[in-house]
Amino acid sequence: MKKIVCIIIAALAVVCAVPAFAAGNISGTVATDGSTSMEKVIGALGEQFEIDNSGVKFTYNPTGSGTGITAVSEGRCDIGLSSRSLKDEEKEKGLTETVVALDGIAVIVNPANPVSDIDLETIAKIYTGEITNWKEVGGEDAEIVLIGREAGSGTRDGFESITNTSEKCAYRQELTSTGDVITTVAGNPSAIGYASLASVKNTVKAISVGGVAPSEETVKDGSYVVQRPFIMVTKADTALSDAAQAFFDWAVSKEAAEIISAAGAVPAAE
Amino acid sequence: MGLITVGFVLLITVYLVISGIPAIGEIGIINFLFGTKWASTASEPSFGILPFILTSIYGTAGAIIIGVPIGFMSSVYLAKMANKKVKTVIENAVSLLAGIPSVVYGLVGMMVLVPGIRKIFHIPDGASLFAAIIVLSVMILPSIIKVSLTALEAVPKDYEDASLALGATPVETYFRVSVPAAKSGIAAAVVLGVGRAIGEAMAVMMVAGNAPNMPSLFGSVRFLTTAVASEMSYSAGLQRQVLFSIALVLFLFIMLINAALNFFLKREKVK
């Protein structure tokens, strides 16, 4: 027993003694606050930024887009994160937005389903339970099974706000991960679901919305409508700290684009 | 070392109570326990967990109704009738069943059972309370079989010999003499099964659909366990506190079951 304790203490001592080699040229903290949907993107960016600049401490507070915007306008964080564009009255308060990435949400059905194109309004009607049978939208005579994500999920929040169905969706299944949604839709010929565009595999069919098929290009040029921007909110009249400015510039640069793609979003940088 | 275990139990209990009570106070215990509407992220959130409580009770009851007869009969067969070779094989299979991680049960349920139910019963979607009950009844089989097997094997051979000598057939002897003699052990096995079923989250989450509806056999339902597990990762503020309150309710349920288990085991010792 004593021996084990000794070993543990020794191990801790070694770990603590490893000095932080401050090699990066910038130091300080970058505090971000806001959208929970951006967790993956901003987490990946922050992690890489900390690796590249070991003197920098990066923090992310997942509170929600609205809270993040308020936080930056009150000066409680360096960069606010929002998964919706700023409203006019928010812009009037002296805030500016910079798009860091775009998030496309694919509407998916089973490959056996003949339906391949639905417009946004019809999707909303399907999800609110107004249309309950596939034959009403040109498919077979089968009840539509609505697959969605759990309350609080960023994808669900994004999908519902784009289709204008917040709090009105009559889900048959609420699943906790994108993978589960895809598996379920792949296993049920009458299911419809939604998932982040980057994670859609060929076991399901991503339908086109209003005639536009989802892809990185159509998300980027804005013709695919089930998408939303991931933006960084800053104060126009206040300069960022060195560390925060460095992060800001790096996040919209080409270097960061790969990390953003890997995290499942479409990078805004050309 | 034993104290460490006690310490953990106390720590978890205290933590759950401290983090679970405030939200109940805020919502009101009646609204919380008997509210039928769960909309945790709506602009006017409502936190009624009656659907979850009922689902957990129905689901566990269903698993017991299906699992206990199968488990009980298997253990009687294994303890009294099976020859040695068969018994070894089946016992090993049961042990293996106990060792399968719950996520694997869930995965098989999701890939095989859910589409199967959809096709057999001609319903639009197979993810339902029924699917969860089937998965749970398979999951509780090992604990039921093993514990009742031990109890049945502990019955003194003299009892059975006496019964056989009086002219009872072997089957009569097993069900009229051996089973009653082992009944507290078998009851403990059932309670253990209940505990396993009510506390299961992962497998159930993958087959039950998780929509917060009032329970119906072929409807999508959400259990107490899955209510906590599915929303925890993104929750904030009152929503998160409520999840702790749900965990507290679940904890109380499991305490009750443990108390019942102790009661049965104690009775056995007194004998």
XYZ file of C-alpha atoms in Angstrom:
541
model
C 0.000 0.000 0.000
C 2.700 2.456 1.068
C 4.756 1.506 -1.922
C 1.904 2.284 -4.290
C 1.379 5.674 -2.683
C 5.086 6.401 -3.011
C 5.027 5.467 -6.681
C 2.006 7.651 -7.341
C 3.593 10.608 -5.562
C 6.812 10.106 -7.468
C 4.932 9.945 -10.759
C 3.036 13.136 -9.946
C 6.253 14.886 -9.015
C 7.807 13.964 -12.348
C 4.770 15.154 -14.292
C 4.646 18.450 -12.423
C 8.352 19.008 -12.773
C 8.287 18.920 -16.578
C 8.835 22.599 -17.287
C 6.607 24.434 -19.703
C 8.967 25.254 -22.531
C 7.621 28.602 -23.631
C 8.726 28.505 -27.230
C 5.934 30.443 -28.974
C 6.454 34.078 -29.781
C 3.127 35.216 -28.372
C 1.732 34.727 -24.917
C -1.424 35.598 -23.074
C -4.948 34.290 -22.998
C -7.630 33.986 -25.648
C -11.071 33.822 -24.094
C -13.944 32.717 -26.317
C -17.556 32.375 -25.328
C -20.693 31.342 -27.189
C -22.283 28.834 -29.534
C -22.359 25.219 -28.449
C -22.646 24.129 -32.099
C -19.164 25.444 -32.716
C -17.679 23.293 -29.993
C -15.952 20.899 -32.387
C -14.580 23.545 -34.721
C -13.436 25.940 -32.040
C -12.115 23.118 -29.871
C -9.960 21.827 -32.722
C -8.764 25.332 -33.580
C -7.994 26.186 -29.974
C -6.095 22.985 -29.422
C -3.928 23.472 -32.496
C -3.354 27.122 -31.617
C -2.154 26.177 -28.150
C 0.202 23.600 -29.631
C 1.628 26.122 -32.081
C 1.963 28.831 -29.463
C 2.744 27.255 -26.136
C 2.616 30.555 -24.270
C -1.050 31.001 -25.070
C -3.894 29.816 -22.914
C -7.055 29.243 -24.923
C -10.439 29.032 -23.222
C -13.863 28.291 -24.642
C -17.057 28.685 -22.719
C -19.975 26.891 -24.419
C -22.921 29.026 -23.417
C -24.911 29.605 -26.595
C -24.793 32.154 -29.395
C -26.866 34.826 -27.655
C -24.857 34.655 -24.464
C -21.602 34.762 -26.403
C -22.642 37.920 -28.237
C -23.650 39.580 -24.965
C -20.394 38.503 -23.374
C -18.254 40.107 -26.037
C -20.240 43.344 -26.027
C -19.797 43.559 -22.258
C -16.095 42.797 -22.583
C -16.220 39.534 -20.666
C -14.409 37.630 -23.388
C -12.102 38.398 -26.312
C -14.062 36.747 -29.100
C -17.739 35.886 -29.109
C -18.872 32.828 -31.050
C -22.200 32.655 -32.777
C -23.825 30.162 -35.115
C -26.171 32.792 -36.544
C -25.534 36.132 -38.207
C -25.674 39.247 -36.062
C -28.967 41.083 -35.906
C -29.057 44.726 -36.972
C -29.448 46.045 -33.433
C -26.419 44.007 -32.387
C -24.410 45.553 -35.203
C -25.537 48.997 -34.082
C -23.951 48.310 -30.708
C -20.589 48.299 -32.434
C -20.115 44.589 -32.992
C -18.725 43.113 -36.165
C -18.907 39.596 -37.456
C -16.312 37.507 -39.270
C -17.380 34.237 -40.816
C -14.918 31.535 -39.848
C -16.796 28.568 -41.261
C -20.086 27.425 -42.740
C -22.086 24.529 -41.424
C -24.178 22.624 -43.926
C -26.879 20.322 -42.593
C -27.826 17.504 -44.923
C -31.378 16.169 -44.957
C -31.009 12.412 -45.302
C -33.307 9.563 -46.290
C -32.876 5.858 -46.910
C -31.293 5.029 -50.300
C -34.372 2.936 -51.124
C -36.546 6.032 -50.890
C -37.460 7.366 -54.367
C -37.800 10.941 -53.079
C -34.684 12.931 -53.903
C -35.758 16.549 -53.821
C -37.908 18.468 -51.339
C -38.161 22.196 -50.810
C -37.586 23.842 -47.462
C -41.257 24.506 -46.776
C -42.169 20.879 -47.314
C -39.381 19.778 -44.978
C -40.830 22.061 -42.326
C -44.285 20.573 -42.916
C -42.905 17.043 -42.625
C -41.123 17.808 -39.384
C -44.074 19.522 -37.770
C -46.299 16.576 -38.597
C -48.428 18.318 -41.224
C -47.325 15.831 -43.860
C -47.149 12.317 -42.467
C -46.995 10.085 -45.530
C -44.293 9.807 -48.165
C -46.849 9.592 -50.983
C -47.748 13.235 -50.343
C -44.262 14.232 -51.473
C -43.929 11.787 -54.334
C -42.735 8.706 -52.507
C -44.249 5.371 -51.624
C -47.289 4.909 -49.403
C -45.514 4.761 -46.045
C -45.661 6.744 -42.863
C -42.778 9.167 -42.483
C -40.543 8.405 -39.510
C -38.917 11.542 -38.161
C -35.445 11.088 -36.777
C -33.860 13.960 -34.915
C -31.246 14.866 -32.359
C -31.644 15.388 -28.625
C -32.685 18.710 -27.137
C -29.696 21.015 -26.821
C -27.847 19.565 -29.794
C -26.328 22.185 -32.066
C -27.379 20.368 -35.220
C -30.966 20.200 -34.020
C -30.922 23.846 -33.059
C -29.495 24.750 -36.463
C -31.927 22.597 -38.414
C -34.965 23.824 -36.494
C -34.027 27.481 -36.780
C -33.362 27.242 -40.534
C -36.595 25.382 -41.253
C -38.428 27.547 -38.734
C -39.728 24.584 -36.778
C -38.274 25.312 -33.328
C -40.171 23.497 -30.591
C -42.699 22.195 -33.106
C -40.982 19.045 -34.307
C -42.838 15.799 -33.686
C -39.873 13.447 -33.506
C -40.285 9.709 -33.539
C -36.728 9.180 -32.375
C -34.307 11.521 -30.666
C -30.815 10.175 -30.966
C -27.666 11.418 -29.313
C -25.168 11.326 -32.114
C -24.836 11.968 -35.802
C -23.689 8.387 -36.286
C -26.839 7.012 -34.650
C -29.024 9.164 -36.884
C -27.262 7.896 -39.999
C -27.425 4.251 -38.880
C -31.120 4.536 -38.089
C -32.002 6.208 -41.362
C -29.912 3.626 -43.219
C -31.934 0.877 -41.549
C -35.425 2.214 -42.117
C -36.789 2.868 -45.642
C -39.351 5.390 -44.403
C -37.096 7.448 -42.164
C -35.912 11.012 -42.650
C -33.203 12.645 -40.600
C -30.622 15.392 -40.600
C -26.914 15.346 -39.994
C -23.904 17.540 -40.402
C -22.904 17.483 -44.066
C -19.332 16.364 -43.434
C -20.400 13.184 -41.682
C -22.904 11.909 -44.275
C -21.859 8.563 -45.709
C -23.142 6.651 -48.694
C -25.340 4.390 -46.547
C -27.901 7.185 -46.705
C -29.070 9.549 -49.420
C -28.668 13.279 -48.895
C -31.612 14.839 -50.712
C -31.408 18.112 -52.525
C -33.348 21.013 -51.075
C -35.214 23.192 -53.554
C -33.252 21.581 -56.396
C -29.801 22.163 -54.925
C -27.773 19.163 -53.862
C -25.712 19.652 -50.695
C -21.974 19.808 -51.219
C -19.084 21.904 -50.025
C -19.444 24.184 -53.073
C -23.187 24.767 -52.792
C -22.811 25.484 -49.088
C -20.024 27.944 -49.829
C -21.856 29.841 -52.559
C -25.024 29.925 -50.458
C -27.319 28.147 -52.921
C -27.852 25.232 -50.536
C -30.097 26.831 -47.942
C -29.953 24.418 -44.998
C -26.779 25.998 -43.688
C -25.683 28.553 -41.175
C -22.546 30.556 -40.595
C -20.154 30.079 -37.716
C -19.019 33.591 -36.895
C -16.532 35.250 -34.586
C -17.924 38.396 -33.006
C -15.643 41.238 -32.032
C -16.041 44.842 -30.980
C -15.324 47.186 -33.852
C -13.873 50.006 -31.753
C -11.741 47.981 -29.356
C -8.498 46.343 -30.420
C -7.956 42.715 -29.506
C -5.088 41.625 -27.296
C -2.027 40.351 -29.183
C -2.850 36.732 -28.511
C -6.521 37.101 -29.444
C -5.653 38.987 -32.637
C -3.170 36.296 -33.596
C -5.810 33.624 -33.077
C -8.377 35.638 -34.998
C -6.086 36.091 -38.004
C -4.995 32.472 -37.906
C -8.557 31.091 -37.646
C -9.635 32.744 -40.909
C -6.398 31.880 -42.682
C -5.848 29.043 -45.094
C -3.735 27.195 -42.557
C -6.708 26.704 -40.274
C -9.002 25.634 -43.103
C -7.849 22.035 -42.943
C -8.583 21.828 -39.227
C -12.031 23.302 -39.789
C -12.777 20.735 -42.496
C -11.593 17.950 -40.234
C -13.945 19.220 -37.547
C -16.880 18.850 -39.913
C -17.531 22.364 -41.200
C -16.850 24.150 -44.471
C -14.038 26.668 -43.993
C -14.788 30.189 -45.149
C -11.201 30.973 -46.133
C -10.529 30.809 -49.861
C -9.478 -0.339 1.878
C -13.128 -1.014 2.607
C -13.471 2.522 3.862
C -12.643 3.846 0.390
C -15.737 2.137 -1.002
C -17.895 3.579 1.759
C -16.348 6.954 1.113
C -17.252 6.812 -2.581
C -20.839 5.830 -1.825
C -21.173 8.700 0.629
C -19.536 11.130 -1.786
C -21.875 10.174 -4.626
C -24.932 10.312 -2.393
C -24.063 13.706 -0.960
C -23.172 15.076 -4.388
C -26.392 13.840 -5.978
C -28.530 15.227 -3.173
C -26.794 18.601 -3.200
C -26.956 18.991 -6.976
C -30.376 17.398 -7.382
C -32.432 19.180 -4.747
C -32.275 22.848 -5.947
C -33.920 22.164 -9.309
C -36.732 20.180 -7.678
C -37.272 23.132 -5.372
C -37.390 25.520 -8.311
C -39.833 23.474 -10.388
C -41.894 22.181 -7.499
C -41.905 18.515 -6.573
C -45.432 17.906 -7.886
C -44.693 19.489 -11.274
C -41.439 17.607 -11.449
C -42.612 14.109 -10.528
C -46.104 14.240 -12.018
C -45.691 16.637 -14.925
C -46.279 14.876 -18.216
C -44.527 17.332 -20.513
C -40.778 17.407 -21.019
C -39.476 20.270 -23.132
C -36.143 21.149 -21.610
C -34.890 23.578 -24.228
C -38.144 25.295 -25.182
C -38.393 29.029 -24.600
C -40.773 28.215 -21.754
C -39.214 24.994 -20.546
C -41.268 22.385 -18.800
C -39.714 19.610 -16.774
C -42.193 16.842 -16.046
C -40.591 13.447 -15.642
C -43.683 11.265 -15.168
C -43.242 9.765 -18.668
C -39.689 8.729 -17.765
C -40.696 7.245 -14.420
C -43.554 5.263 -15.953
C -41.383 4.103 -18.840
C -38.698 2.888 -16.455
C -41.293 1.013 -14.386
C -43.064 -0.500 -17.409
C -39.819 -1.392 -19.102
C -38.447 -3.094 -16.012
C -41.735 -4.898 -15.362
C -41.831 -6.096 -18.971
C -38.273 -7.360 -18.768
C -39.111 -9.211 -15.563
C -42.247 -10.759 -17.063
C -40.271 -12.116 -20.006
C -36.904 -12.703 -18.369
C -37.835 -14.273 -15.035
C -39.769 -17.323 -16.331
C -37.012 -18.095 -18.840
C -34.256 -17.550 -16.299
C -36.058 -19.470 -13.568
C -36.825 -22.479 -15.752
C -33.266 -22.520 -17.072
C -31.831 -22.532 -13.583
C -34.129 -25.364 -12.419
C -33.108 -27.346 -15.475
C -29.427 -26.627 -14.955
C -29.473 -27.358 -11.238
C -31.481 -30.566 -11.295
C -31.960 -32.138 -14.681
C -29.106 -31.301 -17.033
C -26.259 -33.730 -17.401
C -22.808 -32.508 -16.587
C -21.635 -31.757 -20.110
C -24.703 -29.757 -21.085
C -24.551 -27.906 -17.800
C -20.940 -26.823 -18.291
C -21.657 -25.575 -21.793
C -24.766 -23.627 -20.790
C -23.165 -22.208 -17.674
C -20.258 -20.921 -19.718
C -22.640 -19.423 -22.257
C -24.513 -17.633 -19.480
C -21.278 -16.278 -18.033
C -20.342 -15.033 -21.452
C -23.738 -13.358 -21.800
C -23.076 -11.546 -18.518
C -19.759 -10.305 -19.821
C -21.046 -8.712 -23.033
C -20.863 -4.919 -22.717
C -24.202 -3.162 -22.805
C -23.237 -1.109 -25.837
C -22.949 -4.351 -27.795
C -26.463 -5.347 -26.735
C -27.578 -1.937 -27.897
C -25.802 -2.220 -31.211
C -27.235 -5.644 -31.982
C -30.641 -4.375 -30.891
C -30.316 -1.375 -33.170
C -29.129 -3.304 -36.214
C -31.213 -6.481 -35.875
C -34.027 -6.146 -33.378
C -35.360 -2.701 -34.305
C -35.687 -3.386 -38.071
C -37.035 -6.853 -37.172
C -39.807 -5.425 -35.021
C -40.636 -2.925 -37.742
C -41.108 -5.708 -40.287
C -42.874 -8.240 -38.065
C -45.443 -5.854 -36.619
C -45.752 -3.629 -39.716
C -45.186 -0.414 -37.843
C -43.317 2.540 -39.325
C -40.471 2.371 -36.831
C -39.249 -0.431 -34.601
C -37.509 1.666 -31.935
C -39.937 1.307 -29.079
C -40.593 0.275 -25.501
C -41.056 -3.257 -26.802
C -37.546 -3.355 -28.274
C -36.129 -2.065 -24.995
C -38.016 -4.726 -23.033
C -36.602 -7.498 -25.225
C -33.049 -6.204 -24.858
C -33.449 -5.784 -21.103
C -34.898 -9.248 -20.615
C -31.889 -10.792 -22.336
C -29.570 -8.620 -20.268
C -31.046 -9.679 -16.926
C -30.991 -13.416 -17.750
C -27.428 -14.058 -16.527
C -27.965 -12.519 -13.094
C -31.263 -14.360 -12.627
C -29.913 -17.719 -13.779
C -26.680 -17.547 -11.810
C -28.137 -16.442 -8.490
C -31.082 -18.831 -8.552
C -28.799 -21.647 -9.682
C -26.615 -21.108 -6.623
C -29.688 -21.046 -4.397
C -31.114 -24.226 -5.914
C -27.817 -26.064 -5.618
C -27.593 -25.111 -1.950
C -30.798 -27.032 -1.144
C -29.746 -30.020 1.015
C -29.969 -33.294 -0.893
C -31.740 -34.886 2.098
C -34.895 -32.855 1.345
C -35.096 -34.170 -2.171
C -34.261 -37.730 -1.148
C -37.020 -37.642 1.439
C -39.527 -36.399 -1.132
C -38.496 -39.017 -3.675
C -38.689 -41.741 -1.008
C -42.277 -40.707 -0.294
C -43.165 -41.460 -3.897
C -43.081 -37.992 -5.514
C -41.837 -37.878 -9.105
C -38.553 -36.013 -9.746
C -40.382 -33.068 -11.359
C -42.781 -32.796 -8.414
C -39.810 -32.899 -6.095
C -38.018 -30.073 -7.902
C -40.966 -27.732 -8.011
C -42.597 -28.584 -4.675
C -39.528 -29.157 -2.535
C -36.355 -27.695 -4.047
C -37.843 -24.447 -5.364
C -39.693 -23.524 -2.154
C -36.546 -24.285 -0.168
C -34.568 -21.915 -2.401
C -37.252 -19.263 -2.716
C -35.485 -16.432 -0.914
C -32.461 -16.930 -3.123
C -34.656 -16.898 -6.214
C -36.384 -13.743 -4.983
C -32.971 -12.151 -4.559
C -32.196 -13.127 -8.158
C -35.332 -11.373 -9.376
C -34.517 -8.232 -7.412
C -31.015 -8.256 -8.826
C -32.551 -8.481 -12.296
C -34.793 -5.513 -11.539
C -31.759 -3.536 -10.445
C -29.896 -4.352 -13.615
C -32.871 -3.490 -15.814
C -33.738 -0.176 -14.205
C -30.150 1.058 -14.192
C -29.335 0.200 -17.790
C -28.787 3.220 -20.010
C -26.634 2.569 -23.029
C -28.391 -0.414 -24.588
C -31.804 1.109 -23.959
C -30.826 4.448 -25.415
C -29.958 2.786 -28.704
C -33.248 0.946 -29.174
C -35.966 2.945 -27.396
C -36.195 6.002 -29.665
C -35.823 8.529 -26.819
C -38.771 10.789 -27.610
C -40.223 11.956 -24.289
C -43.666 10.429 -24.815
C -45.934 8.780 -22.299
C -45.132 5.071 -22.556
C -46.887 2.849 -25.079
C -45.661 -0.571 -26.142
C -44.803 0.310 -29.752
C -44.146 3.996 -29.190
C -40.854 5.788 -28.862
C -40.062 6.229 -25.182
C -37.415 7.635 -22.895
C -36.242 6.001 -19.657
C -34.974 7.760 -16.515
C -31.442 6.654 -17.324
C -31.548 7.750 -20.937
C -33.096 11.079 -20.007
C -29.943 11.858 -18.045
C -27.526 10.373 -20.543
C -28.950 11.853 -23.721
C -29.099 15.501 -22.671
C -26.126 15.736 -20.347
C -23.527 16.625 -22.941
C -25.114 19.857 -24.123
C -27.117 20.904 -21.103
C -26.673 24.143 -19.210
C -28.229 25.964 -16.291
C -31.537 24.693 -14.943
C -31.663 21.919 -17.542
C -28.453 20.457 -16.166
C -29.665 20.732 -12.588
C -32.862 18.921 -13.537
C -30.812 16.092 -15.010
C -29.175 15.706 -11.627
C -32.620 15.630 -10.054
C -33.604 12.817 -12.415
C -30.444 10.988 -11.402
C -31.484 11.474 -7.786
C -34.896 9.923 -8.468
C -33.198 7.002 -10.197
C -30.823 6.676 -7.256
C -33.762 6.466 -4.854
C -35.318 3.729 -6.987
C -32.115 1.733 -6.881
C -31.757 2.263 -3.122
C -35.249 0.816 -2.726
C -34.277 -2.204 -4.790
C -31.117 -2.691 -2.770
C -33.135 -2.508 0.433
C -35.430 -5.197 -0.951
C -32.428 -7.326 -1.871
C -30.974 -7.013 1.628
C -34.324 -7.937 3.070
C -34.485 -11.190 1.098
C -30.886 -12.107 1.787
C -31.259 -11.462 5.505
C -34.308 -13.656 5.669
C -32.295 -16.419 4.135
C -29.600 -16.063 6.776
C -32.077 -16.132 9.660
C -33.272 -19.471 8.365
